[in-house]
Amino acid sequence: FVAYSGIDDNLIKEEFKEKKFNQEVLQISTVASLIKRKNIDIIIKALSLIPYKYNLTIIGDGREKKKLQKSALKSVKNNQITFMGNIPREEVIKKLRNSDIFILLSDNETFGLTYLEAMVTGNIVIAKKNDGIDGILQNEQNAFLIPADVFELKKCIEKIYSLKEPQIEIIKQNAKETISNLSISKASESYIDNIKV
């Protein structure tokens, strides 16, 4: 059986407060080690092509940081890209609460809990198609799944930006239902049930 990880039951209970999508200045976040396979450069390049104002918060550290910072300096225009470095998990959750869109297009990604934490804090999630989280995330149902490509990401962000509030709320509601079945307690029950068999 597929033994999925779960997220803290208390986090699920605390979150899902109503949060309006900020279309004046898109609040975008990513959480990852700053290494090549995480494709953070794709996010920076795609954002440089969109016509909207945005703030991008990058949480994490790694050997690609200086290279990404140089790329960010070329891309910012009237926008803001903030490198937070490594911060405690509680601070990550706080930053995600202030974010509208979470993007992580890693190559060879496992079942990343960060996607679930982004969903539980009310983010629209963009992830890589045909990778570790694909299947739990369903394209245009509870998230968006795309190839790790600059122009595909640009199109996806523009599509999300064009959605009406009711459409955004449907995606968030679907995400809520997905998350409610991926708590630590539900995962534990699944392990026990499958081991008994």
CSV table of C-alpha atoms in Angstrom, one decimal, residues 5-168:
chain,number,residue,atom,x,y,z
A,5,SER,CA,2.9,11.0,5.3
A,6,GLY,CA,0.5,13.2,7.2
A,7,ILE,CA,0.5,16.7,8.6
A,8,ASP,CA,-0.3,17.8,12.1
A,9,ASP,CA,-3.9,17.5,13.0
A,10,ASN,CA,-3.8,20.7,15.1
A,11,LEU,CA,-2.5,22.6,12.0
A,12,ILE,CA,-5.5,21.4,10.0
A,13,LYS,CA,-7.9,22.5,12.8
A,14,GLU,CA,-6.2,25.9,13.1
A,15,GLU,CA,-6.2,26.8,9.4
A,16,PHE,CA,-8.7,27.2,6.6
A,17,LYS,CA,-9.6,30.7,7.8
A,18,GLU,CA,-11.2,32.7,5.1
A,19,LYS,CA,-8.5,34.5,3.1
A,20,LYS,CA,-9.2,36.7,0.1
A,21,PHE,CA,-6.9,36.3,-3.0
A,22,ASN,CA,-4.8,39.5,-3.4
A,23,GLN,CA,-4.9,40.4,-7.1
A,24,GLU,CA,-3.4,43.9,-6.6
A,25,VAL,CA,0.0,42.4,-5.6
A,26,LEU,CA,0.3,38.7,-5.9
A,27,GLN,CA,1.9,37.2,-2.8
A,28,ILE,CA,3.9,34.1,-4.0
A,29,SER,CA,6.0,31.8,-2.0
A,30,THR,CA,8.2,28.7,-2.3
A,31,VAL,CA,10.0,26.6,0.3
A,32,ALA,CA,12.9,24.5,-0.8
A,33,SER,CA,16.6,23.7,-0.6
A,34,LEU,CA,18.2,26.1,-3.1
A,35,ILE,CA,19.7,23.4,-5.3
A,36,LYS,CA,19.4,22.9,-9.0
A,37,ARG,CA,16.7,20.2,-9.1
A,38,LYS,CA,14.3,22.4,-7.2
A,39,ASN,CA,14.0,24.7,-10.3
A,40,ILE,CA,13.7,28.0,-8.3
A,41,ASP,CA,15.3,29.7,-11.3
A,42,ILE,CA,12.2,28.8,-13.4
A,43,ILE,CA,10.0,30.6,-10.9
A,44,ILE,CA,12.1,33.8,-11.0
A,45,LYS,CA,12.3,33.8,-14.8
A,46,ALA,CA,8.6,33.2,-15.2
A,47,LEU,CA,7.7,36.0,-12.8
A,48,SER,CA,9.9,38.4,-14.8
A,49,LEU,CA,7.5,37.8,-17.7
A,50,ILE,CA,4.2,38.4,-16.0
A,51,PRO,CA,2.5,41.9,-16.2
A,52,TYR,CA,1.3,41.9,-12.6
A,53,LYS,CA,2.9,43.2,-9.4
A,54,TYR,CA,4.1,40.5,-7.1
A,55,ASN,CA,6.1,39.7,-4.0
A,56,LEU,CA,8.0,36.4,-4.1
A,57,THR,CA,9.2,34.9,-0.8
A,58,ILE,CA,11.9,32.2,-1.1
A,59,ILE,CA,12.4,30.2,2.0
A,60,GLY,CA,15.4,27.9,2.2
A,61,ASP,CA,19.2,27.9,1.6
A,62,GLY,CA,21.7,26.1,-0.6
A,63,ARG,CA,24.5,26.3,-3.0
A,64,GLU,CA,22.4,27.9,-5.8
A,65,LYS,CA,21.6,30.9,-3.5
A,66,LYS,CA,24.0,33.5,-5.0
A,67,LYS,CA,23.2,32.5,-8.5
A,68,LEU,CA,19.5,32.9,-7.8
A,69,GLN,CA,20.0,36.2,-6.1
A,70,LYS,CA,21.8,37.5,-9.2
A,71,SER,CA,18.9,36.3,-11.4
A,72,ALA,CA,16.4,38.0,-9.0
A,73,LEU,CA,18.2,41.4,-9.3
A,74,LYS,CA,17.7,41.3,-13.1
A,75,SER,CA,14.0,40.4,-12.7
A,76,VAL,CA,12.5,42.5,-9.9
A,77,LYS,CA,11.5,45.8,-11.8
A,78,ASN,CA,8.8,47.2,-9.4
A,79,ASN,CA,8.5,43.8,-7.6
A,80,GLN,CA,10.1,42.3,-4.6
A,81,ILE,CA,12.0,39.0,-4.2
A,82,THR,CA,12.9,38.1,-0.6
A,83,PHE,CA,15.4,35.4,0.3
A,84,MET,CA,14.5,34.3,3.9
A,85,GLY,CA,17.1,31.6,4.3
A,86,ASN,CA,16.3,28.7,6.6
A,87,ILE,CA,13.7,29.6,9.2
A,88,PRO,CA,11.9,27.5,11.9
A,89,ARG,CA,8.8,25.5,10.8
A,90,GLU,CA,6.5,27.8,12.8
A,91,GLU,CA,7.8,30.8,10.9
A,92,VAL,CA,7.4,29.0,7.6
A,93,ILE,CA,3.7,28.5,8.4
A,94,LYS,CA,3.3,32.2,9.2
A,95,LYS,CA,4.9,33.1,5.9
A,96,LEU,CA,2.6,30.7,4.0
A,97,ARG,CA,-0.4,32.3,5.7
A,98,ASN,CA,0.5,35.6,4.0
A,99,SER,CA,0.9,33.9,0.6
A,100,ASP,CA,-1.7,33.5,-2.2
A,101,ILE,CA,0.2,31.1,-4.5
A,102,PHE,CA,2.8,28.5,-3.6
A,103,ILE,CA,5.1,27.2,-6.4
A,104,LEU,CA,7.5,24.2,-6.3
A,105,LEU,CA,8.4,22.5,-9.5
A,106,SER,CA,11.1,20.2,-8.3
A,107,ASP,CA,12.6,17.3,-10.4
A,108,ASN,CA,12.4,13.9,-8.7
A,109,GLU,CA,10.3,15.2,-5.8
A,110,THR,CA,9.0,12.9,-3.2
A,111,PHE,CA,5.8,13.3,-1.3
A,112,GLY,CA,6.6,16.8,0.0
A,113,LEU,CA,4.8,17.9,3.1
A,114,THR,CA,5.4,21.6,2.1
A,115,TYR,CA,2.7,21.3,-0.6
A,116,LEU,CA,0.2,20.2,2.1
A,117,GLU,CA,1.2,22.9,4.4
A,118,ALA,CA,0.8,25.4,1.6
A,119,MET,CA,-2.7,24.0,0.8
A,120,VAL,CA,-3.8,24.1,4.5
A,121,THR,CA,-2.8,27.7,4.8
A,122,GLY,CA,-5.0,28.7,1.9
A,123,ASN,CA,-2.5,28.9,-1.0
A,124,ILE,CA,-3.2,27.9,-4.6
A,125,VAL,CA,-0.5,25.3,-5.3
A,126,ILE,CA,1.4,24.9,-8.5
A,127,ALA,CA,3.5,21.7,-8.7
A,128,LYS,CA,5.3,19.6,-11.3
A,129,LYS,CA,3.2,17.3,-13.4
A,130,ASN,CA,4.1,13.6,-13.2
A,131,ASP,CA,6.1,13.9,-10.0
A,132,GLY,CA,5.8,12.8,-6.4
A,133,ILE,CA,2.8,14.8,-5.3
A,134,ASP,CA,0.9,14.2,-8.6
A,135,GLY,CA,-2.2,12.1,-7.8
A,136,ILE,CA,-2.8,13.7,-4.5
A,137,LEU,CA,-2.8,17.0,-6.3
A,138,GLN,CA,-5.2,17.0,-9.3
A,139,ASN,CA,-4.9,19.6,-12.0
A,140,GLU,CA,-7.4,22.4,-11.8
A,141,GLN,CA,-9.3,20.6,-9.1
A,142,ASN,CA,-7.3,21.2,-5.9
A,143,ALA,CA,-4.1,22.6,-7.4
A,144,PHE,CA,-2.3,23.1,-10.8
A,145,LEU,CA,0.1,20.6,-12.3
A,146,ILE,CA,2.5,21.7,-15.1
A,147,PRO,CA,5.8,20.8,-16.6
A,148,ALA,CA,8.8,22.5,-15.1
A,149,ASP,CA,9.0,25.2,-17.8
A,150,VAL,CA,9.3,29.0,-17.7
A,151,PHE,CA,6.5,29.6,-20.2
A,152,GLU,CA,4.2,27.0,-18.8
A,153,LEU,CA,4.5,28.5,-15.4
A,154,LYS,CA,3.9,32.0,-16.8
A,155,LYS,CA,0.7,30.8,-18.5
A,156,CYS,CA,-0.4,29.0,-15.3
A,157,ILE,CA,0.1,32.1,-13.1
A,158,GLU,CA,-1.8,34.2,-15.6
A,159,LYS,CA,-4.6,31.7,-15.6
A,160,ILE,CA,-4.9,31.7,-11.8
A,161,TYR,CA,-4.8,35.5,-11.8
A,162,SER,CA,-7.8,35.6,-14.3
A,163,LEU,CA,-9.9,33.3,-12.1
A,164,LYS,CA,-13.0,34.8,-10.4
A,165,GLU,CA,-13.3,34.5,-6.6
A,166,PRO,CA,-15.9,31.7,-6.7
A,167,GLN,CA,-13.5,29.6,-8.9
A,168,ILE,CA,-10.6,30.2,-6.5
